[in-house]
Amino acid sequence: MKSSNPNEPSQGNEQTQAQGNEQTQAQENEQTQVHEVREYEVDEEINYVDFNEVNVHDLEVNDDGVQNENIDVGDEKGDDEKECEKNDDQDQFQRKKRKRVSKAYADFTEVTAKDGSIKLQCIHCKAFLSKSASSTTTHLWNHLNRCTQKKLHTKNQKTLQFQNAKSKFETPLLSDGKYDHMKQREAIAHWILIHEQPLNVVENYGFTFMFKANLPQFEKLSRAMARNDVITVYEIEKKKLQSMLRTINKISLTTDIWKSKVQKISYMCVTGHFVDSNWQLQKRVLSFMPLPPPHTGVDIIYGVMKSTKDWGIEHKIFTISVDNASNNDVAIRIAKQTFSRSHKLPLGGKLFHVRCTAYILNLVVQDDISTIKTIVEDVRNSVRFINQSESRLLKFSEIVHHLGILVKKLILDCVTRWNSTYEMLVVAIKLKDAFPIFAQREPSYKCCPSLEDWTRIQDVLSILEAFYEATHVISGTNYPTSNVFLGVVWRVKHVLNENEFHHEELIRNMIEKMKTKFDKYWGDCNLLMSIGAILDPRYKMRLVNFSFNQIYNANDARINVTKVKDALYDLFYEYVQIDNMKIRKGSSSAVTHIGSSSVTSAGSTSKGKVVLSGLHLYDKYLDSVEDETPNKSELDIFLEEGVYRCQDGEVTSEFDALSWWKSHELKFSILSKLARDVLAIPVSTVASEATFSAGTRVLDPYRAKLSSDMVQVLICGADWVRQLHGIDKPIMTYEEEEPIDVILQA
């Protein structure tokens, strides 16, 4: 019943007013305590504005109606150290605090007031909440459910992020954006391998600062952790490569030896070349092992055999490519005898030994350049003289400009690389009219080539052009397939034949020496190059017939063409026999006995009876109506068809023979297997030399104490991870010398 007196409070109003007074008093007490609070422990990631002194009485109100206080930190170091020293002895006898188990504490940090009371501060909205003596977290969860900043943070974390589709790194295409420290460590290990970084780079202050700038959760790494992570990545990629090698039919190897100038240790690199199941040409460094002196043929082949056995590919070796050193000849002879005991080598081992074409071309070219050594020195010294002074360079540039010569630079070659010498001479001969004028204006210039010198340079360049083109293709960064080699190498022999009777005696003597060396190599390599060219649908037998008639007389050309064709058919029928053996093994498995451990594909029947599957009966029917031996083989059909002509807009140099065979694999089921193995054969050891360049960078003076096992991890792991991410490392010689471009001023 309501009171008639309006000024007299009712019982319900009295209770409401009392509760309101209690809440007001509690808020006032809590506010009084909060004014005395100072921050004791802050989060590791401090905003720069937190270093400014803030008035204690400046309060903010968040969306939940909770007062956020900007507390003056004050002299934190002195107070904290005194407090720690005061309680240092007492802490030894106090009971250890129970470890937090609730996930709610992950969103709060503790702050301690001067009176010792502890508050919990939300890391999202900076609101202060009391810490329950019983460690209950209900009020913390309630706040987190209402916290607007927390909701925004969670929303951002759950936003799906798309990974780069071009990367081959095995990460999910969709990511929730949450930080994974172990994944980060794995990525850092990949980065160290890809870019050949030292292991202690993770201990640098700048490295940690870079990651912590936007990843507060990032934990500092040590050299030992980086080393373990790199080894883990190496083991993971090694298992992947082992699985891949189990699926291939044949693999070709290249090997070479390199001596570290820092460690004074010789290393042998073994590289594998093969075509994978997706018809992609693959190159992998299989081993990078120390090789003790004296580097005999026995030592070399022992290292190769050890590497192949470790990878389980000793029965899959197709060819081995080496340079022309005598110890390599001994090693290959021993290897051929060893491998032939365990399995039959293709063509009786005729293709087993592949000599490095780039090495042979380099030897031949050295005879060419040596005949004009003095002239080359004059050109080199001229370029060096002009580049030594800015005034000389400006003066020479003005002469070039007045003559109207459209050349913007000179090239100073690298003495150990003949192709850079060729490039230097090609550019210099375009400026031959400028050098005499420059000599008139510069009295100290004494090495100007004469007109007769420029004539000899022109004759030599006309011969070197074919060598330069062949070297550029063979030593290409993309490791071309073997079908392209004949098209450039036969031109070298053709040029030598054309200049055999040159009008100048100096050139004739030079050509005679070059032909002697090249013909010795040509007899060993033309069979492999010819078979590779025939398996290119653009060439087939056409290129072999054309090129051989250019470099041989009619009778010799016919003999050599027949020799190549017979070898190709012999090799093809070896693959036919292998395929028939696999078919017989597969058909025998169709007939099974139901008994102790055998099962039939047709189902279960009475014990001991032979069961024929329906497909096996169909195969028997085909045997009765189809000819077992067709009139024409796959190789006959392939050669009789016309050559492939590139369509309009299709660049011939960019034709991919492997893609063509991939699309015709069903039509030429056996011949495609032959093409897969032959096209992967390298004719140079450029891949090993590129690995030696990496060895020079890995074994620098600051890392001379790396163990040989760790060197192999870094070299091989770097090669595998680069392949994983699709990174093509530029090929450089292990001398690490590059020609210098001398830019002419406009």
PDB file of C-alpha atoms in Angstrom, residues 342-447:
ATOM      1  CA  SER A 342      74.711 -53.902 -61.263  1.00  0.00           C
ATOM      2  CA  HIS A 343      72.647 -52.804 -64.261  1.00  0.00           C
ATOM      3  CA  LYS A 344      72.899 -52.495 -68.014  1.00  0.00           C
ATOM      4  CA  LEU A 345      74.121 -49.096 -69.198  1.00  0.00           C
ATOM      5  CA  PRO A 346      72.201 -47.567 -72.136  1.00  0.00           C
ATOM      6  CA  LEU A 347      73.871 -48.309 -75.488  1.00  0.00           C
ATOM      7  CA  GLY A 348      76.549 -50.272 -73.694  1.00  0.00           C
ATOM      8  CA  GLY A 349      77.848 -47.124 -72.024  1.00  0.00           C
ATOM      9  CA  LYS A 350      78.393 -45.104 -75.243  1.00  0.00           C
ATOM     10  CA  LEU A 351      76.529 -42.160 -73.722  1.00  0.00           C
ATOM     11  CA  PHE A 352      77.826 -42.631 -70.177  1.00  0.00           C
ATOM     12  CA  HIS A 353      80.831 -40.271 -70.379  1.00  0.00           C
ATOM     13  CA  VAL A 354      79.881 -36.696 -71.283  1.00  0.00           C
ATOM     14  CA  ARG A 355      82.722 -34.194 -71.611  1.00  0.00           C
ATOM     15  CA  CYS A 356      82.073 -30.605 -70.566  1.00  0.00           C
ATOM     16  CA  THR A 357      81.407 -28.677 -73.771  1.00  0.00           C
ATOM     17  CA  ALA A 358      81.956 -25.302 -72.140  1.00  0.00           C
ATOM     18  CA  TYR A 359      85.389 -26.454 -70.953  1.00  0.00           C
ATOM     19  CA  ILE A 360      86.349 -27.677 -74.448  1.00  0.00           C
ATOM     20  CA  LEU A 361      85.178 -24.462 -76.100  1.00  0.00           C
ATOM     21  CA  ASN A 362      87.193 -22.468 -73.593  1.00  0.00           C
ATOM     22  CA  LEU A 363      90.358 -24.444 -74.410  1.00  0.00           C
ATOM     23  CA  VAL A 364      89.827 -23.971 -78.136  1.00  0.00           C
ATOM     24  CA  VAL A 365      89.175 -20.243 -77.811  1.00  0.00           C
ATOM     25  CA  GLN A 366      92.342 -19.705 -75.764  1.00  0.00           C
ATOM     26  CA  ASP A 367      94.359 -20.694 -78.863  1.00  0.00           C
ATOM     27  CA  ASP A 368      92.418 -18.133 -80.860  1.00  0.00           C
ATOM     28  CA  ILE A 369      92.943 -15.268 -78.429  1.00  0.00           C
ATOM     29  CA  SER A 370      96.585 -16.145 -77.785  1.00  0.00           C
ATOM     30  CA  THR A 371      97.457 -15.333 -81.416  1.00  0.00           C
ATOM     31  CA  ILE A 372      96.488 -11.697 -80.872  1.00  0.00           C
ATOM     32  CA  LYS A 373      97.470 -11.534 -77.213  1.00  0.00           C
ATOM     33  CA  THR A 374      99.495  -8.320 -77.678  1.00  0.00           C
ATOM     34  CA  ILE A 375      96.631  -6.620 -79.510  1.00  0.00           C
ATOM     35  CA  VAL A 376      94.123  -7.641 -76.838  1.00  0.00           C
ATOM     36  CA  GLU A 377      96.460  -6.211 -74.189  1.00  0.00           C
ATOM     37  CA  ASP A 378      96.571  -2.892 -76.050  1.00  0.00           C
ATOM     38  CA  VAL A 379      92.779  -2.711 -76.170  1.00  0.00           C
ATOM     39  CA  ARG A 380      92.479  -3.670 -72.495  1.00  0.00           C
ATOM     40  CA  ASN A 381      95.081  -1.075 -71.456  1.00  0.00           C
ATOM     41  CA  SER A 382      93.343   1.555 -73.595  1.00  0.00           C
ATOM     42  CA  VAL A 383      90.031   1.015 -71.825  1.00  0.00           C
ATOM     43  CA  ARG A 384      91.750   0.980 -68.447  1.00  0.00           C
ATOM     44  CA  PHE A 385      93.649   4.210 -69.309  1.00  0.00           C
ATOM     45  CA  ILE A 386      90.457   6.036 -70.271  1.00  0.00           C
ATOM     46  CA  ASN A 387      88.651   4.848 -67.161  1.00  0.00           C
ATOM     47  CA  GLN A 388      91.390   5.987 -64.769  1.00  0.00           C
ATOM     48  CA  SER A 389      90.568   9.686 -65.095  1.00  0.00           C
ATOM     49  CA  GLU A 390      87.283  11.533 -65.361  1.00  0.00           C
ATOM     50  CA  SER A 391      88.844  14.139 -67.654  1.00  0.00           C
ATOM     51  CA  ARG A 392      90.081  11.404 -70.020  1.00  0.00           C
ATOM     52  CA  LEU A 393      86.655   9.781 -70.029  1.00  0.00           C
ATOM     53  CA  LEU A 394      85.016  13.125 -70.783  1.00  0.00           C
ATOM     54  CA  LYS A 395      87.506  13.842 -73.579  1.00  0.00           C
ATOM     55  CA  PHE A 396      86.948  10.409 -75.161  1.00  0.00           C
ATOM     56  CA  SER A 397      83.176  10.802 -74.832  1.00  0.00           C
ATOM     57  CA  GLU A 398      83.317  14.117 -76.689  1.00  0.00           C
ATOM     58  CA  ILE A 399      85.251  12.482 -79.539  1.00  0.00           C
ATOM     59  CA  VAL A 400      82.703   9.671 -79.789  1.00  0.00           C
ATOM     60  CA  HIS A 401      79.868  12.207 -79.795  1.00  0.00           C
ATOM     61  CA  HIS A 402      81.442  14.314 -82.559  1.00  0.00           C
ATOM     62  CA  LEU A 403      82.038  11.216 -84.707  1.00  0.00           C
ATOM     63  CA  GLY A 404      78.363  10.293 -84.348  1.00  0.00           C
ATOM     64  CA  ILE A 405      79.106   6.801 -83.022  1.00  0.00           C
ATOM     65  CA  LEU A 406      76.073   5.425 -81.187  1.00  0.00           C
ATOM     66  CA  VAL A 407      77.963   3.589 -78.445  1.00  0.00           C
ATOM     67  CA  LYS A 408      77.322   4.478 -74.814  1.00  0.00           C
ATOM     68  CA  LYS A 409      79.977   2.463 -73.005  1.00  0.00           C
ATOM     69  CA  LEU A 410      83.283   0.642 -73.076  1.00  0.00           C
ATOM     70  CA  ILE A 411      83.830  -2.738 -71.422  1.00  0.00           C
ATOM     71  CA  LEU A 412      86.871  -3.685 -69.360  1.00  0.00           C
ATOM     72  CA  ASP A 413      87.023  -7.477 -69.503  1.00  0.00           C
ATOM     73  CA  CYS A 414      87.709 -10.075 -66.848  1.00  0.00           C
ATOM     74  CA  VAL A 415      90.983 -11.769 -67.827  1.00  0.00           C
ATOM     75  CA  THR A 416      89.826 -15.250 -66.732  1.00  0.00           C
ATOM     76  CA  ARG A 417      86.626 -15.125 -68.808  1.00  0.00           C
ATOM     77  CA  TRP A 418      87.142 -15.149 -72.557  1.00  0.00           C
ATOM     78  CA  ASN A 419      83.522 -14.273 -73.309  1.00  0.00           C
ATOM     79  CA  SER A 420      83.979 -10.938 -71.522  1.00  0.00           C
ATOM     80  CA  THR A 421      87.115 -10.378 -73.649  1.00  0.00           C
ATOM     81  CA  TYR A 422      84.973 -11.009 -76.731  1.00  0.00           C
ATOM     82  CA  GLU A 423      82.440  -8.434 -75.537  1.00  0.00           C
ATOM     83  CA  MET A 424      85.235  -5.912 -74.900  1.00  0.00           C
ATOM     84  CA  LEU A 425      86.598  -6.348 -78.429  1.00  0.00           C
ATOM     85  CA  VAL A 426      83.131  -6.136 -80.031  1.00  0.00           C
ATOM     86  CA  VAL A 427      82.486  -2.763 -78.379  1.00  0.00           C
ATOM     87  CA  ALA A 428      86.033  -1.466 -78.935  1.00  0.00           C
ATOM     88  CA  ILE A 429      86.031  -2.165 -82.680  1.00  0.00           C
ATOM     89  CA  LYS A 430      82.962   0.030 -83.063  1.00  0.00           C
ATOM     90  CA  LEU A 431      85.033   2.867 -81.582  1.00  0.00           C
ATOM     91  CA  LYS A 432      88.220   2.200 -83.572  1.00  0.00           C
ATOM     92  CA  ASP A 433      88.066   5.652 -85.217  1.00  0.00           C
ATOM     93  CA  ALA A 434      87.932   7.407 -81.846  1.00  0.00           C
ATOM     94  CA  PHE A 435      91.116   5.895 -80.403  1.00  0.00           C
ATOM     95  CA  PRO A 436      93.601   7.568 -82.847  1.00  0.00           C
ATOM     96  CA  ILE A 437      91.997  10.986 -82.279  1.00  0.00           C
ATOM     97  CA  PHE A 438      92.137  10.463 -78.544  1.00  0.00           C
ATOM     98  CA  ALA A 439      95.869   9.584 -78.888  1.00  0.00           C
ATOM     99  CA  GLN A 440      96.491  12.936 -80.578  1.00  0.00           C
ATOM    100  CA  ARG A 441      94.810  14.851 -77.749  1.00  0.00           C
ATOM    101  CA  GLU A 442      96.306  12.782 -74.924  1.00  0.00           C
ATOM    102  CA  PRO A 443     100.146  12.654 -75.170  1.00  0.00           C
ATOM    103  CA  SER A 444     100.479  10.092 -72.359  1.00  0.00           C
ATOM    104  CA  TYR A 445      98.307   7.548 -74.242  1.00  0.00           C
ATOM    105  CA  LYS A 446     100.807   5.067 -75.755  1.00  0.00           C
ATOM    106  CA  CYS A 447      98.825   1.861 -76.379  1.00  0.00           C
TER     107      CYS A 447
END
